[in-house]
mmCIF file of C-alpha atoms in Angstrom:
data_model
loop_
_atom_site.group_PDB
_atom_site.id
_atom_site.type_symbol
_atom_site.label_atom_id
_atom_site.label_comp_id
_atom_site.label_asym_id
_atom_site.label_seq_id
_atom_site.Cartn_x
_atom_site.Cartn_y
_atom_site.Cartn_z
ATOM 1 C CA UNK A 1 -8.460 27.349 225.276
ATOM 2 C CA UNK A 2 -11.566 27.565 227.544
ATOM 3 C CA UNK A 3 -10.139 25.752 230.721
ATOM 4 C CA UNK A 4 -7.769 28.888 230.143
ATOM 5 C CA UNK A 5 -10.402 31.686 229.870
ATOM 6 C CA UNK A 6 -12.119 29.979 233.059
ATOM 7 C CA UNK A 7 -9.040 29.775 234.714
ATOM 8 C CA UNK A 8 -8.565 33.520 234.312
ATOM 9 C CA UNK A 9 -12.209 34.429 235.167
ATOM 10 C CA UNK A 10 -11.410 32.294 238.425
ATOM 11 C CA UNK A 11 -8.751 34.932 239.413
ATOM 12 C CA UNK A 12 -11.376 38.141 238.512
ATOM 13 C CA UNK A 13 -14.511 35.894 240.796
ATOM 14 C CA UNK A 14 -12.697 33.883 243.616
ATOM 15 C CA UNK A 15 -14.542 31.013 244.799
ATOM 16 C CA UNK A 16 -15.702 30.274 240.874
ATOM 17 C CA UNK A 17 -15.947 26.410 240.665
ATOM 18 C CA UNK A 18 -15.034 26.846 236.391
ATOM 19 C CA UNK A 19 -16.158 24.326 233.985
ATOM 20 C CA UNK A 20 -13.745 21.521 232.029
ATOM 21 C CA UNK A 21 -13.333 21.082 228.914
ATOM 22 C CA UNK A 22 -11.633 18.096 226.313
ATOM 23 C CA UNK A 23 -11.640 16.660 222.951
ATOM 24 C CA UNK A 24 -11.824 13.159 221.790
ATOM 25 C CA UNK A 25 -12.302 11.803 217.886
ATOM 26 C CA UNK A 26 -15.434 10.240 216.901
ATOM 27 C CA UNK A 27 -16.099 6.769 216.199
ATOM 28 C CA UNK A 28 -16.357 7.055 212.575
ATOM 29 C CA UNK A 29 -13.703 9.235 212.799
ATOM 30 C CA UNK A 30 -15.789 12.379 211.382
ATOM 31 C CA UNK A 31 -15.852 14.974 213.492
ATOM 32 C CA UNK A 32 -15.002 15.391 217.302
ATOM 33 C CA UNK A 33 -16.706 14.522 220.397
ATOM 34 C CA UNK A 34 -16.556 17.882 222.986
ATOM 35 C CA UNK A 35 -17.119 16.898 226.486
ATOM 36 C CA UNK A 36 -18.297 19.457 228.732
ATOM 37 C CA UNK A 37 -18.258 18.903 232.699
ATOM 38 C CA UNK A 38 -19.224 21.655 234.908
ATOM 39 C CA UNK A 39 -21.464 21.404 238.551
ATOM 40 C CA UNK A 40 -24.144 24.097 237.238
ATOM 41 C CA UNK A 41 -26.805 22.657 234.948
ATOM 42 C CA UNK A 42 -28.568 24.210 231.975
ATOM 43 C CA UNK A 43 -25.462 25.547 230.254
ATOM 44 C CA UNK A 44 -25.124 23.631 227.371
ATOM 45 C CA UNK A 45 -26.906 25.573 224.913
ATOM 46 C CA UNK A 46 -24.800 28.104 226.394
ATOM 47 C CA UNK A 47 -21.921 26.315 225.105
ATOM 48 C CA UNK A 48 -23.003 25.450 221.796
ATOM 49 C CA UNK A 49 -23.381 28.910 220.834
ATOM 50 C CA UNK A 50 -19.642 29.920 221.974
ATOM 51 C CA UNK A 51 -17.994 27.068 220.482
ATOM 52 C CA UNK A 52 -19.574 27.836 217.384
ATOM 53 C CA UNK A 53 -18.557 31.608 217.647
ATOM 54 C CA UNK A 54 -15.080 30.247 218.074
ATOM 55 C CA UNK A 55 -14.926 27.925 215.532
ATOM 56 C CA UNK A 56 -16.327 30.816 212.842
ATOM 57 C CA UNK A 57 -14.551 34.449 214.507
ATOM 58 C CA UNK A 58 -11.008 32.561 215.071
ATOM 59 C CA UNK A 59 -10.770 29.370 212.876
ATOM 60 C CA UNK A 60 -13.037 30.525 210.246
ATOM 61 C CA UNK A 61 -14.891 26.871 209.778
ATOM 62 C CA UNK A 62 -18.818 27.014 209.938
ATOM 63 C CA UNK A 63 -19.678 23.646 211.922
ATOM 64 C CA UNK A 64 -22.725 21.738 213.013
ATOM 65 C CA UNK A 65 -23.026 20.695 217.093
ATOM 66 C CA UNK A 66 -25.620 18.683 218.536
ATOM 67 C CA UNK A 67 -25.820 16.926 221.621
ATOM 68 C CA UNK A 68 -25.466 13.092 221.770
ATOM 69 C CA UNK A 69 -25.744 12.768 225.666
ATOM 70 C CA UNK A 70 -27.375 14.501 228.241
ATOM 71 C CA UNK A 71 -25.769 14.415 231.637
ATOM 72 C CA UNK A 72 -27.373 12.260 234.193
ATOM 73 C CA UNK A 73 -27.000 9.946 237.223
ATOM 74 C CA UNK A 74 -24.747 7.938 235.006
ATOM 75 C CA UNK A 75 -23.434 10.208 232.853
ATOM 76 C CA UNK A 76 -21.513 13.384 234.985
ATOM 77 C CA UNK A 77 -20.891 15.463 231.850
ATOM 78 C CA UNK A 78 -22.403 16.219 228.764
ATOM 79 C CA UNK A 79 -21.116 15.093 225.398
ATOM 80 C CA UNK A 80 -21.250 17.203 222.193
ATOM 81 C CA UNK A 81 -20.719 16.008 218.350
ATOM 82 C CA UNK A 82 -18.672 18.996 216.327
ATOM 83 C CA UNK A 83 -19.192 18.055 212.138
ATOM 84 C CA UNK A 84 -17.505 20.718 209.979
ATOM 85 C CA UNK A 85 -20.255 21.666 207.002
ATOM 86 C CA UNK A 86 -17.763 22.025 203.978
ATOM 87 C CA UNK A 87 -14.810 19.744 205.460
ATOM 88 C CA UNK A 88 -12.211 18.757 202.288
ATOM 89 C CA UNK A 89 -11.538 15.716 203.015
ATOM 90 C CA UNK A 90 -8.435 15.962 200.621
ATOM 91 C CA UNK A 91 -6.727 18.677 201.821
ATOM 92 C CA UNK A 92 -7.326 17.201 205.273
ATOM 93 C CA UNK A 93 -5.235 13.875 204.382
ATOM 94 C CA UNK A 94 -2.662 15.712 202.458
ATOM 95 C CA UNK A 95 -2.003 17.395 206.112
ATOM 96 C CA UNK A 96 -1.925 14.800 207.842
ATOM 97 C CA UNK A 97 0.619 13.080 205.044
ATOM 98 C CA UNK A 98 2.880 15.826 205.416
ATOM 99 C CA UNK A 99 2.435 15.754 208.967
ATOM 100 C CA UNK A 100 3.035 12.058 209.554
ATOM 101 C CA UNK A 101 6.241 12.705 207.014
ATOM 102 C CA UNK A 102 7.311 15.402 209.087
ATOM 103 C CA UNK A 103 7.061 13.454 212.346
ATOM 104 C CA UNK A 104 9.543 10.609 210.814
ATOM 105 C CA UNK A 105 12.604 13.101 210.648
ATOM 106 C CA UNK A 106 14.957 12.912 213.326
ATOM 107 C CA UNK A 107 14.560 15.717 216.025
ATOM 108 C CA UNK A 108 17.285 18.909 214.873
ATOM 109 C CA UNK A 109 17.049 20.609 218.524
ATOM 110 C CA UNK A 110 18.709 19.161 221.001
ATOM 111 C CA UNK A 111 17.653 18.019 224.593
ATOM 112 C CA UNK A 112 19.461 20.304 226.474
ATOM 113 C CA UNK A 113 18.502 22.943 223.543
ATOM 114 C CA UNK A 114 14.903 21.959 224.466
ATOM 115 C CA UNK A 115 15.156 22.191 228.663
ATOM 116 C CA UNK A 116 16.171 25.954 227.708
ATOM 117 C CA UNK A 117 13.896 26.804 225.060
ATOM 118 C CA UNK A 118 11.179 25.157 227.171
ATOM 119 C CA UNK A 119 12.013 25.916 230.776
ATOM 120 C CA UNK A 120 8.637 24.602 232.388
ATOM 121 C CA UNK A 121 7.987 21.408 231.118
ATOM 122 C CA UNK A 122 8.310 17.768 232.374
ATOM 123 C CA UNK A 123 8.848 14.483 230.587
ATOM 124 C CA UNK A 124 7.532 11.115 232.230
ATOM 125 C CA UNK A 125 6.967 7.621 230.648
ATOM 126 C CA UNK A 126 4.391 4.887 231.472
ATOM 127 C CA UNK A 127 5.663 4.459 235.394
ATOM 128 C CA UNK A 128 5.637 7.657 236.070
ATOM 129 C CA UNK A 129 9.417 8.059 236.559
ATOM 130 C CA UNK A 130 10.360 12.155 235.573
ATOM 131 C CA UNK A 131 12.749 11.419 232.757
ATOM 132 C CA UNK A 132 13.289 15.256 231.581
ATOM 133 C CA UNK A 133 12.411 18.269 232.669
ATOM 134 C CA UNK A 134 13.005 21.914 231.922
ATOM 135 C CA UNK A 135 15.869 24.323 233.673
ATOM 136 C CA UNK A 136 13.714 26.535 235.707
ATOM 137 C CA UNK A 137 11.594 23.122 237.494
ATOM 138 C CA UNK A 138 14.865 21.855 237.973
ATOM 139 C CA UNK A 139 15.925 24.497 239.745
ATOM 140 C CA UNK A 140 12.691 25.702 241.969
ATOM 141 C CA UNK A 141 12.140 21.667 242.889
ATOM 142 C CA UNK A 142 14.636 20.064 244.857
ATOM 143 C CA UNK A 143 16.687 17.821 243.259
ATOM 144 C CA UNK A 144 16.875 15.227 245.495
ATOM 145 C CA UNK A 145 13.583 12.591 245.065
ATOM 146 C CA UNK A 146 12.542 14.495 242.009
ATOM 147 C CA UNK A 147 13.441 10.839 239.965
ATOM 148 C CA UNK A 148 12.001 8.753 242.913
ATOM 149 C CA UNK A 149 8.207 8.422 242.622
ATOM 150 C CA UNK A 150 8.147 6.108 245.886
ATOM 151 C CA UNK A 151 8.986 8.944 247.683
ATOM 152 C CA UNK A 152 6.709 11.543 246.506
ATOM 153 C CA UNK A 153 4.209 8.919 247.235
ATOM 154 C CA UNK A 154 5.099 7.970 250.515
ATOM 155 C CA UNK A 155 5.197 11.793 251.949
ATOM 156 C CA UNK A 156 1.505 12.907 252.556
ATOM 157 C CA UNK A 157 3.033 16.602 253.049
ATOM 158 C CA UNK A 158 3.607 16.723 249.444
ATOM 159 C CA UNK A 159 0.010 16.659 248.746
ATOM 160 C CA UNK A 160 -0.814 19.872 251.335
ATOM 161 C CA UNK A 161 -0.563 23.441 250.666
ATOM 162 C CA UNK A 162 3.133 23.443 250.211
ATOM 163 C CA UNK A 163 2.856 21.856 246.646
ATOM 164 C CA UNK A 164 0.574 23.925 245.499
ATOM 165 C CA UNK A 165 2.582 27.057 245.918
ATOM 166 C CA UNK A 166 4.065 26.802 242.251
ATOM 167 C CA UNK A 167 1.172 26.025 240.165
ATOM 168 C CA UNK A 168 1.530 25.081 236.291
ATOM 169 C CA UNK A 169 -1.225 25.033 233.728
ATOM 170 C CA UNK A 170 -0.310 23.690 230.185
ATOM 171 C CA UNK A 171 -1.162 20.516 227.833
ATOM 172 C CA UNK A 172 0.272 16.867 228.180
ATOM 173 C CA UNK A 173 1.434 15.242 224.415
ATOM 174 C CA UNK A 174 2.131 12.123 223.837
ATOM 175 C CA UNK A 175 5.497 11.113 222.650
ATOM 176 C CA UNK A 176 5.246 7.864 220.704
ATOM 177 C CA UNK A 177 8.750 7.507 219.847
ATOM 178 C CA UNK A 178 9.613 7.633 223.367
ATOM 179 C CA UNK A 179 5.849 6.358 224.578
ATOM 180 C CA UNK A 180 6.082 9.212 226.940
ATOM 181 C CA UNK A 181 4.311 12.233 227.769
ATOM 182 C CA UNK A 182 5.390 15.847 227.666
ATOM 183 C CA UNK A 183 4.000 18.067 230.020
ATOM 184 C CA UNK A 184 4.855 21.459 228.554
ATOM 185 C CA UNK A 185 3.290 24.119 230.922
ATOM 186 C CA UNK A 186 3.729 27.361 232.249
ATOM 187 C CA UNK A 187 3.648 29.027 235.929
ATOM 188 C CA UNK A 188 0.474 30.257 237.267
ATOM 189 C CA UNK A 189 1.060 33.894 238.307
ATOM 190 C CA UNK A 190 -0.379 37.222 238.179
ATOM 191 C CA UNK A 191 2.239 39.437 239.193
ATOM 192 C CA UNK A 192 6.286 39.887 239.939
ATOM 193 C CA UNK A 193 5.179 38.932 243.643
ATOM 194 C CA UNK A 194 3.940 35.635 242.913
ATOM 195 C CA UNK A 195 6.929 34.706 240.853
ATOM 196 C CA UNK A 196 9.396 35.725 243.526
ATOM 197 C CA UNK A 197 7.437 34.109 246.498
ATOM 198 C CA UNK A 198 7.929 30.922 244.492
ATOM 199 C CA UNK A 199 11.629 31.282 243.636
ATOM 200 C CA UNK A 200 11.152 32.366 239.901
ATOM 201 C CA UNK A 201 12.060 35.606 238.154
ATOM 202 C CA UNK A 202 10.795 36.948 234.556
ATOM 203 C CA UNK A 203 13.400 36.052 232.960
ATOM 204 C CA UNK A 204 12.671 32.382 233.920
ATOM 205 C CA UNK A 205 9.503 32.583 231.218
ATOM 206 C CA UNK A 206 10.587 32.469 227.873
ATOM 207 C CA UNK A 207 9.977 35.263 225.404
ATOM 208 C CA UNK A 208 7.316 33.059 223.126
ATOM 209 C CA UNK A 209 5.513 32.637 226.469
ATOM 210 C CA UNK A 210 2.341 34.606 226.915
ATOM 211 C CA UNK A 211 2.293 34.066 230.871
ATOM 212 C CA UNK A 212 5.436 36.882 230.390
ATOM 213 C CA UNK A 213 2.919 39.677 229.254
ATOM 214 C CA UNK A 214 0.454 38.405 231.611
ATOM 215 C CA UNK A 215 2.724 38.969 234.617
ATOM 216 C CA UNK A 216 3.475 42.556 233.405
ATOM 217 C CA UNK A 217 -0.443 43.365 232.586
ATOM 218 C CA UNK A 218 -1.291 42.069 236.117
ATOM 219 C CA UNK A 219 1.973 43.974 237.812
ATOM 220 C CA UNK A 220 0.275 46.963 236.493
ATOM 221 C CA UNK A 221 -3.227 45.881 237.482
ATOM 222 C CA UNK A 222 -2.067 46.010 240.809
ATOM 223 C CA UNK A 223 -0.117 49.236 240.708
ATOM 224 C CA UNK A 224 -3.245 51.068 238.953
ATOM 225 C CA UNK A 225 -5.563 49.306 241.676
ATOM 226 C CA UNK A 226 -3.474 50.803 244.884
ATOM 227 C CA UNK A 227 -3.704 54.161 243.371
ATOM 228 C CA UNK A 228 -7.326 53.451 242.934
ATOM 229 C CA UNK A 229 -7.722 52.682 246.615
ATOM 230 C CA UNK A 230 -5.441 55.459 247.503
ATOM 231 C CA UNK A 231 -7.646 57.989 245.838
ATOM 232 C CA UNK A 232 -11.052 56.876 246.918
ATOM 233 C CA UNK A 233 -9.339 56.980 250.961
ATOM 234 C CA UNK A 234 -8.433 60.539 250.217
ATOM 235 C CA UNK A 235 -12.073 61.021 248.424
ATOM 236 C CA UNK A 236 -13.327 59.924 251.470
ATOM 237 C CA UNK A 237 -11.142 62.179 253.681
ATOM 238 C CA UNK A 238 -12.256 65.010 251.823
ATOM 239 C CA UNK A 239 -16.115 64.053 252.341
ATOM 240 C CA UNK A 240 -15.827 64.001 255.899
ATOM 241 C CA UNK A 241 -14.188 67.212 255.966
ATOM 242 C CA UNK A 242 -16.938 69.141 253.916
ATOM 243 C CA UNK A 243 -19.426 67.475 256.030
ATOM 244 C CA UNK A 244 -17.294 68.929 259.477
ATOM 245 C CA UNK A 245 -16.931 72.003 257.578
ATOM 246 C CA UNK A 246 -20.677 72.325 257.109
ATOM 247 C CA UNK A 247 -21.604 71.264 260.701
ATOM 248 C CA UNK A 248 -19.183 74.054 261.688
ATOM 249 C CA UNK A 249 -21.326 76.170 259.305
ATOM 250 C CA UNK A 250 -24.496 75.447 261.000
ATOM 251 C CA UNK A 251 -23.157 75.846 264.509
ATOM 252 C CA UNK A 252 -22.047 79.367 263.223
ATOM 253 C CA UNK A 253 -25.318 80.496 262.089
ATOM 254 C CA UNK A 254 -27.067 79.171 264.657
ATOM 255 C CA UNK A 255 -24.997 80.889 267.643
ATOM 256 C CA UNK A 256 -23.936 84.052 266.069
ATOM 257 C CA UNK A 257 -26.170 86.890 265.534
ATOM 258 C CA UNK A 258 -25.387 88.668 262.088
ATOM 259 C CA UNK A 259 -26.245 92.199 261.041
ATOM 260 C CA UNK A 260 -26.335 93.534 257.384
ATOM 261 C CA UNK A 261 -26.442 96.815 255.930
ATOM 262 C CA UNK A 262 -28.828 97.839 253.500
ATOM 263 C CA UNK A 263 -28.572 101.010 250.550
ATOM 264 C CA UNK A 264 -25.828 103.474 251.589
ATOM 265 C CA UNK A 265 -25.677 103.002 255.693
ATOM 266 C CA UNK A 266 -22.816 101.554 256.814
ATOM 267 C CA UNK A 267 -21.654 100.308 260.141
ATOM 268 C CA UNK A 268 -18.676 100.554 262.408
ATOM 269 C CA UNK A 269 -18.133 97.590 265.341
ATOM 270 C CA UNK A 270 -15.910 98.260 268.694
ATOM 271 C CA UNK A 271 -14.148 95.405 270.397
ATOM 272 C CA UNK A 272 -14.011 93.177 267.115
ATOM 273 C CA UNK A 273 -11.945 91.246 266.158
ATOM 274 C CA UNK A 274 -9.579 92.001 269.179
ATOM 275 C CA UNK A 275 -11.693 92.329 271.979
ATOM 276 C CA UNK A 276 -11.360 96.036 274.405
ATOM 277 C CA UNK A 277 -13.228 96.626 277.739
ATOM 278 C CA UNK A 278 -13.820 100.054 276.743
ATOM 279 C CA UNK A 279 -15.690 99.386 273.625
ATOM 280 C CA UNK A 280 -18.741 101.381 274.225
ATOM 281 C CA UNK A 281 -16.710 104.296 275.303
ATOM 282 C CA UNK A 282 -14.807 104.133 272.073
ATOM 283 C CA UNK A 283 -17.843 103.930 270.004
ATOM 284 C CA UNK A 284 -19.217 106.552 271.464
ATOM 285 C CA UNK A 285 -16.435 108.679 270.826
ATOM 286 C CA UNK A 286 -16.353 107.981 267.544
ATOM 287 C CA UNK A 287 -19.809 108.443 266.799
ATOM 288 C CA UNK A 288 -19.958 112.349 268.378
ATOM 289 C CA UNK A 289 -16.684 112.750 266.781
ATOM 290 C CA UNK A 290 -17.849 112.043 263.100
ATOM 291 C CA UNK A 291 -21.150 113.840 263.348
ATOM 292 C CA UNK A 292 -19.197 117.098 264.003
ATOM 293 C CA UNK A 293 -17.062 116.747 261.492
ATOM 294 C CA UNK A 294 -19.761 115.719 259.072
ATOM 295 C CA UNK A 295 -21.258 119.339 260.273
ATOM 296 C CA UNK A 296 -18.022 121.100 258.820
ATOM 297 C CA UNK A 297 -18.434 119.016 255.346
ATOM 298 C CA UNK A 298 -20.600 121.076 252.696
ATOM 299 C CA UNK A 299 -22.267 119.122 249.550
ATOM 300 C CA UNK A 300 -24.067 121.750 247.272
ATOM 301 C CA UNK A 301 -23.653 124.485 250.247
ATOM 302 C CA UNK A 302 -25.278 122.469 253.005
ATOM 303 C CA UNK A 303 -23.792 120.705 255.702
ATOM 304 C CA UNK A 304 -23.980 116.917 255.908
ATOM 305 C CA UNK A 305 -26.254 115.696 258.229
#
């Protein structure tokens, strides 16, 4: 749903304070009634437009919105009125028939069929006492005082940091045959590190569970995003080299004096690369040495000079 998508934009833009979102019938009982609460004003043509996109991309229903109440110094949120154009009003009771039919059957799954199926959920009635709750919660909580709401009220630790280290996100359903509600939920985590710090493993989330592709997507998020960082530290390694290796250049150019040939003279250095005291000596050498034996070479019956 949209508390959902927010919820997941809140982990791409930390600090995000994300807008709420719920549903309630109208009066006449045509349509619904969307309330909208969010701090940042302005946005509810903003919402119009994407509920409607929903309603017409994923549900397929073309539907009229409108706003029926403004938010104000009384009001902290702003209500909108969703009226489906071409509702059948038929096939709409016929559903709801066989739903209400379907609803009177007894219940073929079992409870302790259901804490396995459903490992994150939790059952409590009108006093708040837990009354069911699925396999993995029972084993991450601690057993003792999870049935005792006096004492989860009476510690004020409880309501620190150390609760919110497992965080679930789901949808509470009412149970009228038990006049309960069902909490069924899922764990809050982006990766295999966030499971493990809170004493879960990915086996824990069931197969029909999306949070179990999630945790995988964001496990190789974070494997993709160190090798990111990795290769930008090594771009920027190699940067500052190039730039030492052109200062180096500079310095070269600047201290060095270079000589360079031109047409068909060439040159002969003493005392380079290894450097010899008697250089000069050994050039000169050299040089009387190869002018008279340049004298004994004949090109076209001359000697070269």
């Amino acid at each position: 749903n949209l508390d959902a998508l927010h919820d997941h934009l809140a982990t791409i833009y930390p600090g995000m304070r994300a807008p709420s979102f719920r549903c309630t019938d109208a009066e006449k009982g045509k349509g619904l009634i969307l309330h909208y609460y969010s701090e940042r004003e302005g946005l509810q043509d903003i919402v119009i437009g994407i509920i409607k996109t929903v309603a017409q991309q994923i549900h397929g229903t073309e539907i009229d919105m409108k706003v029926i109440q403004q938010r104000n110094e009384e009001c902290d949120h702003t209500q909108f009125l969703i009226e489906e154009k071409e509702s059948k009003e038929e096939d709409f009771y016929e559903d709801l028939d066989r739903f209400e039919e379907n609803g009177t059957q007894e219940s073929r799954i079992s409870p302790y069929t259901f804490c396995k199926a459903f490992p994150f959920h939790i059952i409590f009635d009108r006093d708040l006492v837990v009354t069911q709750c699925g396999n993995a919660i029972y084993r991450v909580l601690p057993q003792e005082g999870l049935l005792d709401v006096e004492k989860l009220e009476c510690e004020d630790e409880l309501t620190g940091t150390e609760i919110s280290c497992l965080r679930l996100k789901g949808q509470m359903i009412y149970l009228p045959e038990a006049d309960s509600i069902l909490f069924l939920c899922s764990p809050s985590v982006m990766n295999l590190d966030d499971l493990t710090r809170r004493g879960l493993y990915l086996s824990d989330i069931p197969l029909h569970d999306a949070t179990r592709d999630l945790v995988l997507l964001g496990e190789q998020f974070r494997e993709e995003y160190k090798l990111t960082q990795e290769l930008e530290i090594l771009t920027d390694r190699l940067q500052l080299t190039l730039r030492a290796l052109e200062d180096e250049k500079k310095k070269t150019d600047t201290i060095d004096a270079r000589v360079e040939t031109v047409g068909d003279k060439y040159m002969t250095v003493s005392g380079l690369p290894e450097p010899c005291i008697h250089h000069a000596r050994s050039i000169c050498h050299l040089a009387l040495d190869m002018m008279e034996i340049a004298g004994q070479v004949q090109v076209d019956g001359e000697s070269v000079q």
